[in-house]
mmCIF file of C-alpha atoms in Angstrom:
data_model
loop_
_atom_site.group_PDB
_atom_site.id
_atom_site.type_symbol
_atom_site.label_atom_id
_atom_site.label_comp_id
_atom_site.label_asym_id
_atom_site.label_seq_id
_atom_site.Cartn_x
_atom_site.Cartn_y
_atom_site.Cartn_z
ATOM 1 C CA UNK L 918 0.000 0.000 0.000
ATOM 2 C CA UNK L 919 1.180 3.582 -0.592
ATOM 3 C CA UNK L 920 2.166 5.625 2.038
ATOM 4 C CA UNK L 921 -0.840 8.075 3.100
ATOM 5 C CA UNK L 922 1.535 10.172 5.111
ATOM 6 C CA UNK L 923 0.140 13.775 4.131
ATOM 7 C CA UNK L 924 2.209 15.657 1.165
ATOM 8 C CA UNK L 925 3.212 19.154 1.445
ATOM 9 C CA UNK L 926 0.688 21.241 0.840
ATOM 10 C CA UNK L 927 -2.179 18.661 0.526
ATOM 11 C CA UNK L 928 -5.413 19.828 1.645
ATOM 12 C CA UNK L 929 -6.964 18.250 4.245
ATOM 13 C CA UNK L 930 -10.054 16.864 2.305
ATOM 14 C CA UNK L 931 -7.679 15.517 -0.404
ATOM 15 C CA UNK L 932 -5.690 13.406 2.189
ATOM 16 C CA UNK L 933 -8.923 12.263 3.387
ATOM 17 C CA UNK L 934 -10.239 10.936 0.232
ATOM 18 C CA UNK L 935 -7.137 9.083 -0.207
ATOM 19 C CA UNK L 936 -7.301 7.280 2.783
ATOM 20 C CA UNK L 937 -11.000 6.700 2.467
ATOM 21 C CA UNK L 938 -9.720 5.281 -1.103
ATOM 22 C CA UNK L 939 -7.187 3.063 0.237
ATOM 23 C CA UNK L 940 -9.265 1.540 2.737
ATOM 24 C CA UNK L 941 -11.773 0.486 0.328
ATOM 25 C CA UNK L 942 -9.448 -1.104 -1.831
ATOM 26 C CA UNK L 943 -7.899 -3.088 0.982
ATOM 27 C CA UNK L 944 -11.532 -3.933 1.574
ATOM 28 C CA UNK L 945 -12.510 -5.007 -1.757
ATOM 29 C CA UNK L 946 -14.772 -8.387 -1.434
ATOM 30 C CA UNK L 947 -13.345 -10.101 -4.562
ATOM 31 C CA UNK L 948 -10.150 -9.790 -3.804
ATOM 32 C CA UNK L 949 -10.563 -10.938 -0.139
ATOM 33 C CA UNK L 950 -12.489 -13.667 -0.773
ATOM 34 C CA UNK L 951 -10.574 -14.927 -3.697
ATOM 35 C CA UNK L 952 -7.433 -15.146 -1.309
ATOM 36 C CA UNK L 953 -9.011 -16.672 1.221
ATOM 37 C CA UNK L 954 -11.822 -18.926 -0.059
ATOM 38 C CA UNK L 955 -10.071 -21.738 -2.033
ATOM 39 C CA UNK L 956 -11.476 -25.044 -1.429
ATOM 40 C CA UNK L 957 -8.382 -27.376 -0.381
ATOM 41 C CA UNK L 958 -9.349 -30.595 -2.230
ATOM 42 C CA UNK L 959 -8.497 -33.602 0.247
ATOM 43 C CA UNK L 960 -6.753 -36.951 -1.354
ATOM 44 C CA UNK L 961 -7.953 -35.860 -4.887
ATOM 45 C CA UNK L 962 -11.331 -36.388 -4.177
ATOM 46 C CA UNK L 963 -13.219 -32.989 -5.195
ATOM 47 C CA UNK L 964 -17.198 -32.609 -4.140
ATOM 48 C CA UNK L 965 -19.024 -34.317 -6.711
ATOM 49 C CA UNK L 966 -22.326 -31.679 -6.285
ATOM 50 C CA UNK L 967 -21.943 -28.008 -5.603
ATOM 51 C CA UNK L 968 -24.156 -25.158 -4.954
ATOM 52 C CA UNK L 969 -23.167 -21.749 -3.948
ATOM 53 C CA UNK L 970 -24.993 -19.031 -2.354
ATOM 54 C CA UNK L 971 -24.182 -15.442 -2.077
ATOM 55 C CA UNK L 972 -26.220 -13.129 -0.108
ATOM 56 C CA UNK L 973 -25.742 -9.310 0.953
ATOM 57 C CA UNK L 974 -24.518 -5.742 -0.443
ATOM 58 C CA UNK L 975 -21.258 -7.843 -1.437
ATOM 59 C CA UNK L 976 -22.557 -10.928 -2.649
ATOM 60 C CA UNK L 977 -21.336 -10.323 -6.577
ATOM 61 C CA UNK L 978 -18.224 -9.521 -5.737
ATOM 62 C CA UNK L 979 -17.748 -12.380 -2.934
ATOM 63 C CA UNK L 980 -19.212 -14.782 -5.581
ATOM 64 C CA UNK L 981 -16.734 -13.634 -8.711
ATOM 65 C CA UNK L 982 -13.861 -13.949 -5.906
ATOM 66 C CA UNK L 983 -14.978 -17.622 -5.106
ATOM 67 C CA UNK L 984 -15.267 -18.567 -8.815
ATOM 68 C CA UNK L 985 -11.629 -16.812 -8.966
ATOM 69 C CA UNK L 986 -10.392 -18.394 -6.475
ATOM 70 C CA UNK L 987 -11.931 -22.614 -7.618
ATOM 71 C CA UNK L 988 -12.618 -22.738 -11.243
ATOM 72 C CA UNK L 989 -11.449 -26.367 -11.105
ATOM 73 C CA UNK L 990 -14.932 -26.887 -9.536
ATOM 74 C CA UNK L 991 -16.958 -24.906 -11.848
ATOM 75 C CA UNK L 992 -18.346 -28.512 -13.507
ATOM 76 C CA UNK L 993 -19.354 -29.818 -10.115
ATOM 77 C CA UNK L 994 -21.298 -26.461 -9.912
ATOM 78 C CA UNK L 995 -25.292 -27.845 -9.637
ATOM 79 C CA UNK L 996 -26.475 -24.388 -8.811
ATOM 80 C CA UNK L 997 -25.691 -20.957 -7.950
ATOM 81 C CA UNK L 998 -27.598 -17.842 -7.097
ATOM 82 C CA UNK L 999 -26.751 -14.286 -5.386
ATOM 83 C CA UNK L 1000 -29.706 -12.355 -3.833
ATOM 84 C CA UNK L 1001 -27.919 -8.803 -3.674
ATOM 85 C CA UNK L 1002 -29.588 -4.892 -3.656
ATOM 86 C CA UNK L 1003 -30.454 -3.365 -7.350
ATOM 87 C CA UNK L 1004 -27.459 -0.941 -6.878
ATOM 88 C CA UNK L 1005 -24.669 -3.161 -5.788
ATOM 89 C CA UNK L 1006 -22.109 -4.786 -8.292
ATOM 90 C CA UNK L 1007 -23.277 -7.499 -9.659
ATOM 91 C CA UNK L 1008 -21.793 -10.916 -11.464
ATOM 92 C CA UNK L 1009 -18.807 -10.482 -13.642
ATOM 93 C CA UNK L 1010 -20.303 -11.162 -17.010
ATOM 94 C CA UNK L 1011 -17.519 -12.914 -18.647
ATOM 95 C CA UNK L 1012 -16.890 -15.024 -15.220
ATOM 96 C CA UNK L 1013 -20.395 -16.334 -15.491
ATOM 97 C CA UNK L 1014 -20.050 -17.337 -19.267
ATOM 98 C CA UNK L 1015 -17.584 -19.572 -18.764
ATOM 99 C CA UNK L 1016 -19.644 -21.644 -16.190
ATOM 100 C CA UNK L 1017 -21.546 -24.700 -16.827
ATOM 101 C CA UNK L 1018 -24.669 -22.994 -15.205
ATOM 102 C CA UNK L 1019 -26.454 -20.158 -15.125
ATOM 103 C CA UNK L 1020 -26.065 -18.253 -11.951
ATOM 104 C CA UNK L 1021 -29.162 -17.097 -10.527
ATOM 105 C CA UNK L 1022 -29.291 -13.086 -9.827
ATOM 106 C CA UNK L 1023 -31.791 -11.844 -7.529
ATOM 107 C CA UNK L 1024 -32.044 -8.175 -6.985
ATOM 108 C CA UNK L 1025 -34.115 -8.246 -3.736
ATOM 109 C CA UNK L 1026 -34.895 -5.300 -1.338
ATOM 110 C CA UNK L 1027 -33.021 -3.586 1.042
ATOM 111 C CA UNK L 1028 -33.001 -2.297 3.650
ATOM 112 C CA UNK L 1029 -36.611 -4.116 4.087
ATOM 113 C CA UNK L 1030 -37.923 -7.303 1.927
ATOM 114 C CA UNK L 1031 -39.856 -7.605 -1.053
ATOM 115 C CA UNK L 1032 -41.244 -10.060 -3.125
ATOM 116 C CA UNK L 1033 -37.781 -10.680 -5.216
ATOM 117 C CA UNK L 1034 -36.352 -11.097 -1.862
ATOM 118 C CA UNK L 1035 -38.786 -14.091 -1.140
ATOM 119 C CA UNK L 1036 -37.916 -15.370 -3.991
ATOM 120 C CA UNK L 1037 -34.375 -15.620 -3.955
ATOM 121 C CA UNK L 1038 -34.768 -17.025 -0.219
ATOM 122 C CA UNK L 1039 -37.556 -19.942 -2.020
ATOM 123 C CA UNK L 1040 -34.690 -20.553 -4.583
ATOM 124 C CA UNK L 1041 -31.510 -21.093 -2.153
ATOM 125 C CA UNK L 1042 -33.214 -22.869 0.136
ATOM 126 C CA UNK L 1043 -34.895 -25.441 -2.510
ATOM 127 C CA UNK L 1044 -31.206 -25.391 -3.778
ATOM 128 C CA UNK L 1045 -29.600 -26.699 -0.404
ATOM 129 C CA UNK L 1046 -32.177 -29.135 0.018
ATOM 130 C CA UNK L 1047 -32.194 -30.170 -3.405
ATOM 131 C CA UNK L 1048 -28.230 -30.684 -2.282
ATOM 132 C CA UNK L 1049 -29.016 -32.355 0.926
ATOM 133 C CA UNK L 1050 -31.127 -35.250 -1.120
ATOM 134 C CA UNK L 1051 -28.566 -35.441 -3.550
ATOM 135 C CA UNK L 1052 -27.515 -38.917 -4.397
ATOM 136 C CA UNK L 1053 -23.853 -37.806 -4.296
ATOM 137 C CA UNK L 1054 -21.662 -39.060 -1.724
ATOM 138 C CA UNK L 1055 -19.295 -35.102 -1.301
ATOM 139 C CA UNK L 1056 -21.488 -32.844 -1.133
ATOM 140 C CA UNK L 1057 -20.523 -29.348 -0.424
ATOM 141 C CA UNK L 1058 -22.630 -25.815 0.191
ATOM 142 C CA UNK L 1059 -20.710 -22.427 0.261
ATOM 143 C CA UNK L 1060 -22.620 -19.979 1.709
ATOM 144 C CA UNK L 1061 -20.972 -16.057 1.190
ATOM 145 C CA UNK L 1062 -22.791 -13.812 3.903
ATOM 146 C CA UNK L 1063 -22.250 -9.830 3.762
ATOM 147 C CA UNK L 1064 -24.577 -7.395 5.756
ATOM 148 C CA UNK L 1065 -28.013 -6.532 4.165
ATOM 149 C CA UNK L 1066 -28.741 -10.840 3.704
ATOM 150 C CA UNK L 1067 -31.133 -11.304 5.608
ATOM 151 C CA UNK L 1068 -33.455 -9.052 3.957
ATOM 152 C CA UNK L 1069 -32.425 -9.455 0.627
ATOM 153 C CA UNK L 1070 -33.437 -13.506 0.762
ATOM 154 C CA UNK L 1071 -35.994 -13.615 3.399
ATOM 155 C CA UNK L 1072 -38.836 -16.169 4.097
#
């Protein structure tokens, strides 16, 4: 990171903004998650069934820095959806068009519920029980939580 150490003459508002800057950037969801969320696949045996959920103000992001971070499970992908607010960043577009699915956007409300919100909440949860019954033996659910969630998939 660059030094924020004020520069001579600088006003004050201008250092500001570039601190304000810098902290975003060190708090960018994509990148976070894709250095932190790879799935460590144990004596070569990958999950044979896969569905991913993203829910929240960061959920694109959190979900193109999962699919980043584990394309060599993109086939075992059986579904994936991300309930998220209309104004938030969504799903990289050229991510998604390389997967095997479709991913499933819902753009539920926030800060209180709404009828896409209900639905994206039916959706994910008949996905993870749709997992749960599924005949494979390694099953796995990722589940990307950010703050606004629980109203943007509600039920």
């Amino acid at each position: 990171m660059a030094s924020l150490a004020p520069r001579p003459s600088e006003p004050a508002r201008a250092l500001a903004e570039r601190c304000w800057r810098a902290a975003l950037a060190e708090l960018d969801p994509r990148r976070l998650v894709r250095e932190r969320a790879r799935v460590a696949i144990v004596a070569g045996a990958p999950p044979e069934r896969l569905v991913l959920l993203a829910l929240g103000k960061a959920a694109g992001p959190m979900l193109n820095g999962w699919l980043d971070a584990n394309p060599e499970l993109w086939p075992r992908l059986a579904w994936a959806g991300c309930a998220l607010p209309a104004e938030a960043p969504g799903v990289d577009r050229g991510l998604a068009a390389r997967l095997p699915i479709r991913v499933q956007v819902y753009r539920g409300g926030h800060p209180l519920p709404n009828a896409r919100s209900l639905a994206a909440a039916r959706a994910m949860l008949q996905a993870a029980r749709g997992l749960a019954r599924a005949a494979a033996t390694r099953r796995l659910l990722v589940a990307l939580l950010s703050g606004g969630g629980s109203a943007l998939a509600e039920l």
